[in-house]
PDB file of C-alpha atoms in Angstrom:
ATOM      1  CA  MET S   1       0.063  -0.082   0.098  1.00 69.00           C
ATOM      2  CA  VAL S   2       2.851   2.233   0.906  1.00 72.00           C
ATOM      3  CA  LYS S   3       4.843   1.451  -2.459  1.00 78.00           C
ATOM      4  CA  LYS S   4       1.380   2.701  -4.467  1.00 83.00           C
ATOM      5  CA  ARG S   5       0.887   5.465  -2.757  1.00 83.00           C
ATOM      6  CA  ASN S   6       4.399   6.743  -2.995  1.00 79.00           C
ATOM      7  CA  ILE S   7       4.032   6.179  -6.942  1.00 84.00           C
ATOM      8  CA  ILE S   8       1.272   8.101  -7.117  1.00 86.00           C
ATOM      9  CA  LYS S   9       2.530  10.959  -5.214  1.00 85.00           C
ATOM     10  CA  LEU S  10       5.834  10.768  -7.368  1.00 83.00           C
ATOM     11  CA  ILE S  11       3.395  10.845 -10.625  1.00 88.00           C
ATOM     12  CA  ILE S  12       1.346  13.771  -9.293  1.00 89.00           C
ATOM     13  CA  ILE S  13       4.258  15.962  -8.279  1.00 86.00           C
ATOM     14  CA  LEU S  14       6.006  14.963 -11.534  1.00 86.00           C
ATOM     15  CA  PHE S  15       2.765  16.085 -13.515  1.00 89.00           C
ATOM     16  CA  LEU S  16       2.191  19.286 -11.485  1.00 88.00           C
ATOM     17  CA  SER S  17       6.093  20.372 -11.800  1.00 86.00           C
ATOM     18  CA  ILE S  18       5.932  20.153 -15.744  1.00 85.00           C
ATOM     19  CA  LEU S  19       2.407  21.936 -15.811  1.00 88.00           C
ATOM     20  CA  LEU S  20       3.831  24.520 -13.488  1.00 84.00           C
ATOM     21  CA  SER S  21       6.974  25.140 -16.044  1.00 81.00           C
ATOM     22  CA  ILE S  22       4.530  25.112 -19.032  1.00 82.00           C
ATOM     23  CA  LEU S  23       2.212  27.652 -17.158  1.00 85.00           C
ATOM     24  CA  LEU S  24       5.025  29.897 -16.285  1.00 79.00           C
ATOM     25  CA  LEU S  25       6.271  30.025 -19.791  1.00 77.00           C
ATOM     26  CA  LYS S  26       2.789  30.572 -21.257  1.00 79.00           C
ATOM     27  CA  LEU S  27       1.892  33.266 -18.769  1.00 80.00           C
ATOM     28  CA  ASN S  28       5.530  35.156 -20.273  1.00 74.00           C
ATOM     29  CA  LEU S  29       6.893  35.347 -16.353  1.00 71.00           C
ATOM     30  CA  PHE S  30       9.785  34.078 -18.031  1.00 70.00           C
ATOM     31  CA  ASP S  31      10.577  35.105 -21.787  1.00 70.00           C
ATOM     32  CA  ILE S  32      12.617  32.320 -23.583  1.00 70.00           C
ATOM     33  CA  LYS S  33      13.838  35.320 -25.761  1.00 72.00           C
ATOM     34  CA  THR S  34      15.496  36.835 -23.074  1.00 73.00           C
ATOM     35  CA  PHE S  35      17.294  33.731 -22.193  1.00 72.00           C
ATOM     36  CA  GLN S  36      18.599  33.595 -25.697  1.00 72.00           C
ATOM     37  CA  GLU S  37      19.583  37.238 -25.532  1.00 75.00           C
ATOM     38  CA  LEU S  38      21.921  36.519 -22.596  1.00 77.00           C
ATOM     39  CA  GLY S  39      23.797  34.013 -25.158  1.00 76.00           C
ATOM     40  CA  ASN S  40      26.672  31.694 -23.375  1.00 82.00           C
ATOM     41  CA  ASP S  41      25.939  33.773 -20.142  1.00 86.00           C
ATOM     42  CA  PHE S  42      22.648  31.978 -19.328  1.00 84.00           C
ATOM     43  CA  GLN S  43      24.300  28.455 -20.635  1.00 86.00           C
ATOM     44  CA  TYR S  44      27.158  28.799 -18.502  1.00 90.00           C
ATOM     45  CA  ASN S  45      24.985  29.708 -15.331  1.00 89.00           C
ATOM     46  CA  ALA S  46      22.540  27.069 -16.257  1.00 89.00           C
ATOM     47  CA  ILE S  47      25.463  24.512 -16.033  1.00 93.00           C
ATOM     48  CA  THR S  48      26.796  25.654 -13.009  1.00 94.00           C
ATOM     49  CA  VAL S  49      23.266  25.381 -11.307  1.00 94.00           C
ATOM     50  CA  SER S  50      22.262  22.265 -12.642  1.00 95.00           C
ATOM     51  CA  ALA S  51      25.825  20.704 -11.798  1.00 96.00           C
ATOM     52  CA  THR S  52      25.669  21.926  -8.134  1.00 95.00           C
ATOM     53  CA  ILE S  53      22.216  20.884  -7.486  1.00 95.00           C
ATOM     54  CA  ALA S  54      22.988  17.356  -9.293  1.00 94.00           C
ATOM     55  CA  GLY S  55      25.914  17.393  -6.799  1.00 94.00           C
ATOM     56  CA  PHE S  56      23.402  17.767  -3.669  1.00 92.00           C
ATOM     57  CA  LEU S  57      21.157  15.246  -4.898  1.00 92.00           C
ATOM     58  CA  PHE S  58      23.783  12.280  -5.627  1.00 91.00           C
ATOM     59  CA  THR S  59      25.594  13.197  -2.138  1.00 90.00           C
ATOM     60  CA  GLY S  60      22.025  13.118  -0.678  1.00 85.00           C
ATOM     61  CA  ILE S  61      21.079   9.498  -2.263  1.00 86.00           C
ATOM     62  CA  SER S  62      25.085   8.443  -1.393  1.00 87.00           C
ATOM     63  CA  LEU S  63      24.489   9.170   2.360  1.00 82.00           C
ATOM     64  CA  LEU S  64      21.060   7.558   2.353  1.00 80.00           C
ATOM     65  CA  ILE S  65      22.642   4.344   0.764  1.00 82.00           C
ATOM     66  CA  SER S  66      25.196   4.354   3.206  1.00 84.00           C
ATOM     67  CA  THR S  67      23.102   4.519   6.257  1.00 81.00           C
ATOM     68  CA  ILE S  68      21.119   1.441   5.282  1.00 81.00           C
ATOM     69  CA  GLY S  69      23.251  -0.545   7.560  1.00 82.00           C
ATOM     70  CA  TYR S  70      21.322   1.193  10.841  1.00 82.00           C
ATOM     71  CA  ASP S  71      18.360  -0.764  11.818  1.00 84.00           C
ATOM     72  CA  HIS S  72      15.858   2.104  12.044  1.00 79.00           C
ATOM     73  CA  ILE S  73      16.831   3.268   8.485  1.00 79.00           C
ATOM     74  CA  LYS S  74      16.794  -0.592   7.270  1.00 82.00           C
ATOM     75  CA  ARG S  75      13.176  -0.656   8.592  1.00 81.00           C
ATOM     76  CA  LEU S  76      12.116   2.575   6.826  1.00 77.00           C
ATOM     77  CA  TRP S  77      13.887   1.225   3.433  1.00 78.00           C
ATOM     78  CA  ASP S  78      12.241  -2.039   3.783  1.00 78.00           C
ATOM     79  CA  ASN S  79       8.917  -0.692   4.473  1.00 76.00           C
ATOM     80  CA  ASN S  80       9.098   1.483   1.176  1.00 74.00           C
ATOM     81  CA  TYR S  81       8.985   5.058   3.248  1.00 73.00           C
ATOM     82  CA  LEU S  82      12.323   5.808   1.426  1.00 79.00           C
ATOM     83  CA  ASP S  83      11.211   4.850  -2.299  1.00 78.00           C
ATOM     84  CA  ASN S  84      10.290   8.561  -2.943  1.00 78.00           C
ATOM     85  CA  LEU S  85      13.254  10.184  -1.886  1.00 83.00           C
ATOM     86  CA  TYR S  86      15.696   8.271  -3.823  1.00 83.00           C
ATOM     87  CA  ARG S  87      13.397   8.278  -6.917  1.00 86.00           C
ATOM     88  CA  ALA S  88      13.052  12.251  -6.598  1.00 88.00           C
ATOM     89  CA  GLY S  89      16.703  12.319  -5.972  1.00 90.00           C
ATOM     90  CA  PHE S  90      17.114  10.109  -9.350  1.00 91.00           C
ATOM     91  CA  ILE S  91      14.467  12.223 -11.298  1.00 91.00           C
ATOM     92  CA  GLY S  92      16.378  15.657 -10.289  1.00 92.00           C
ATOM     93  CA  ILE S  93      19.635  14.162 -11.278  1.00 95.00           C
ATOM     94  CA  ALA S  94      18.158  13.256 -14.540  1.00 94.00           C
ATOM     95  CA  ALA S  95      16.699  16.670 -15.206  1.00 94.00           C
ATOM     96  CA  ASN S  96      20.105  18.423 -14.332  1.00 96.00           C
ATOM     97  CA  ILE S  97      21.757  15.971 -16.749  1.00 96.00           C
ATOM     98  CA  ILE S  98      19.513  16.882 -19.502  1.00 95.00           C
ATOM     99  CA  THR S  99      19.709  20.535 -18.464  1.00 94.00           C
ATOM    100  CA  ILE S 100      23.501  20.048 -19.022  1.00 95.00           C
ATOM    101  CA  ILE S 101      23.855  18.411 -21.976  1.00 95.00           C
ATOM    102  CA  LEU S 102      21.511  20.508 -23.594  1.00 94.00           C
ATOM    103  CA  ALA S 103      23.551  23.867 -22.755  1.00 92.00           C
ATOM    104  CA  VAL S 104      26.497  21.907 -23.934  1.00 94.00           C
ATOM    105  CA  ILE S 105      24.928  21.637 -27.265  1.00 93.00           C
ATOM    106  CA  VAL S 106      23.632  25.249 -27.396  1.00 88.00           C
ATOM    107  CA  LEU S 107      27.294  26.518 -26.731  1.00 88.00           C
ATOM    108  CA  TYR S 108      28.984  24.370 -29.178  1.00 89.00           C
ATOM    109  CA  ALA S 109      26.905  23.228 -31.582  1.00 87.00           C
ATOM    110  CA  ASN S 110      25.949  25.308 -34.600  1.00 86.00           C
ATOM    111  CA  ILE S 111      22.279  25.213 -34.252  1.00 86.00           C
ATOM    112  CA  GLU S 112      19.424  27.162 -35.923  1.00 88.00           C
ATOM    113  CA  GLU S 113      17.516  29.812 -33.586  1.00 83.00           C
ATOM    114  CA  LYS S 114      14.362  28.012 -33.955  1.00 86.00           C
ATOM    115  CA  ILE S 115      15.850  25.050 -32.623  1.00 88.00           C
ATOM    116  CA  GLU S 116      17.846  26.742 -29.827  1.00 84.00           C
ATOM    117  CA  TYR S 117      14.634  28.370 -28.680  1.00 84.00           C
ATOM    118  CA  TYR S 118      12.695  24.926 -28.186  1.00 87.00           C
ATOM    119  CA  MET S 119      16.080  23.718 -26.530  1.00 88.00           C
ATOM    120  CA  ILE S 120      15.934  26.455 -24.065  1.00 85.00           C
ATOM    121  CA  ASN S 121      12.211  25.493 -23.290  1.00 86.00           C
ATOM    122  CA  ILE S 122      13.217  22.571 -22.659  1.00 89.00           C
ATOM    123  CA  GLN S 123      16.269  23.423 -20.191  1.00 90.00           C
ATOM    124  CA  TYR S 124      13.863  25.672 -18.581  1.00 87.00           C
ATOM    125  CA  LEU S 125      11.271  22.674 -18.001  1.00 89.00           C
ATOM    126  CA  SER S 126      14.172  20.636 -16.566  1.00 92.00           C
ATOM    127  CA  MET S 127      15.743  23.307 -14.469  1.00 91.00           C
ATOM    128  CA  VAL S 128      12.138  23.655 -12.945  1.00 89.00           C
ATOM    129  CA  LEU S 129      11.553  19.935 -12.116  1.00 91.00           C
ATOM    130  CA  SER S 130      15.186  19.549 -10.804  1.00 93.00           C
ATOM    131  CA  PHE S 131      14.330  22.704  -8.333  1.00 91.00           C
ATOM    132  CA  VAL S 132      10.701  20.930  -7.316  1.00 90.00           C
ATOM    133  CA  PHE S 133      12.164  17.472  -6.995  1.00 90.00           C
ATOM    134  CA  PHE S 134      15.573  18.977  -4.984  1.00 92.00           C
ATOM    135  CA  ILE S 135      13.132  20.818  -2.558  1.00 91.00           C
ATOM    136  CA  TRP S 136      10.892  17.666  -2.133  1.00 88.00           C
ATOM    137  CA  CYS S 137      14.103  15.672  -1.317  1.00 87.00           C
ATOM    138  CA  LEU S 138      14.985  18.371   1.420  1.00 88.00           C
ATOM    139  CA  LYS S 139      11.920  18.106   2.600  1.00 87.00           C
ATOM    140  CA  LYS S 140      11.752  14.385   2.825  1.00 83.00           C
ATOM    141  CA  ILE S 141      15.393  14.281   4.503  1.00 82.00           C
ATOM    142  CA  ILE S 142      14.141  16.710   7.212  1.00 84.00           C
ATOM    143  CA  ARG S 143      10.807  14.648   7.752  1.00 81.00           C
ATOM    144  CA  ILE S 144      12.856  11.585   8.150  1.00 76.00           C
ATOM    145  CA  GLN S 145      15.369  12.997  10.403  1.00 74.00           C
ATOM    146  CA  ASN S 146      12.916  14.201  12.827  1.00 76.00           C
ATOM    147  CA  ILE S 147      11.576  10.295  12.786  1.00 69.00           C
ATOM    148  CA  ILE S 148      14.783   9.261  13.701  1.00 65.00           C
TER     149      ILE S 148
END
């Protein structure tokens, strides 16, 4: 039951994150043309922020895996209470990797402006996803820390 509930929560958060980023783009709260005008500066900043957040998420997952030897953590793990923590971490890491790959392509590949526009849209989406899942992981870690 816990496993099914965790998967449903994860899907809802993923869907809401994607919906949020699309909504922010449609409301023109963030103008992609402005990101394009920033040129390489935006791409280098996207790489820096994404690499930093991915590093924090990877560290969190590594710490979680290294503490499975403790009885109280093992019980949480065995009863699926930590599933969404590591799943959210992996989704956040994947979103950051997508951002970094797209930034490198925009920086070093000779692509059309229209394709670049769509790539920056995808970068924006993946950055919002990474922020949402990073915050969710922090919230879950704090909650688990209070349980322990």
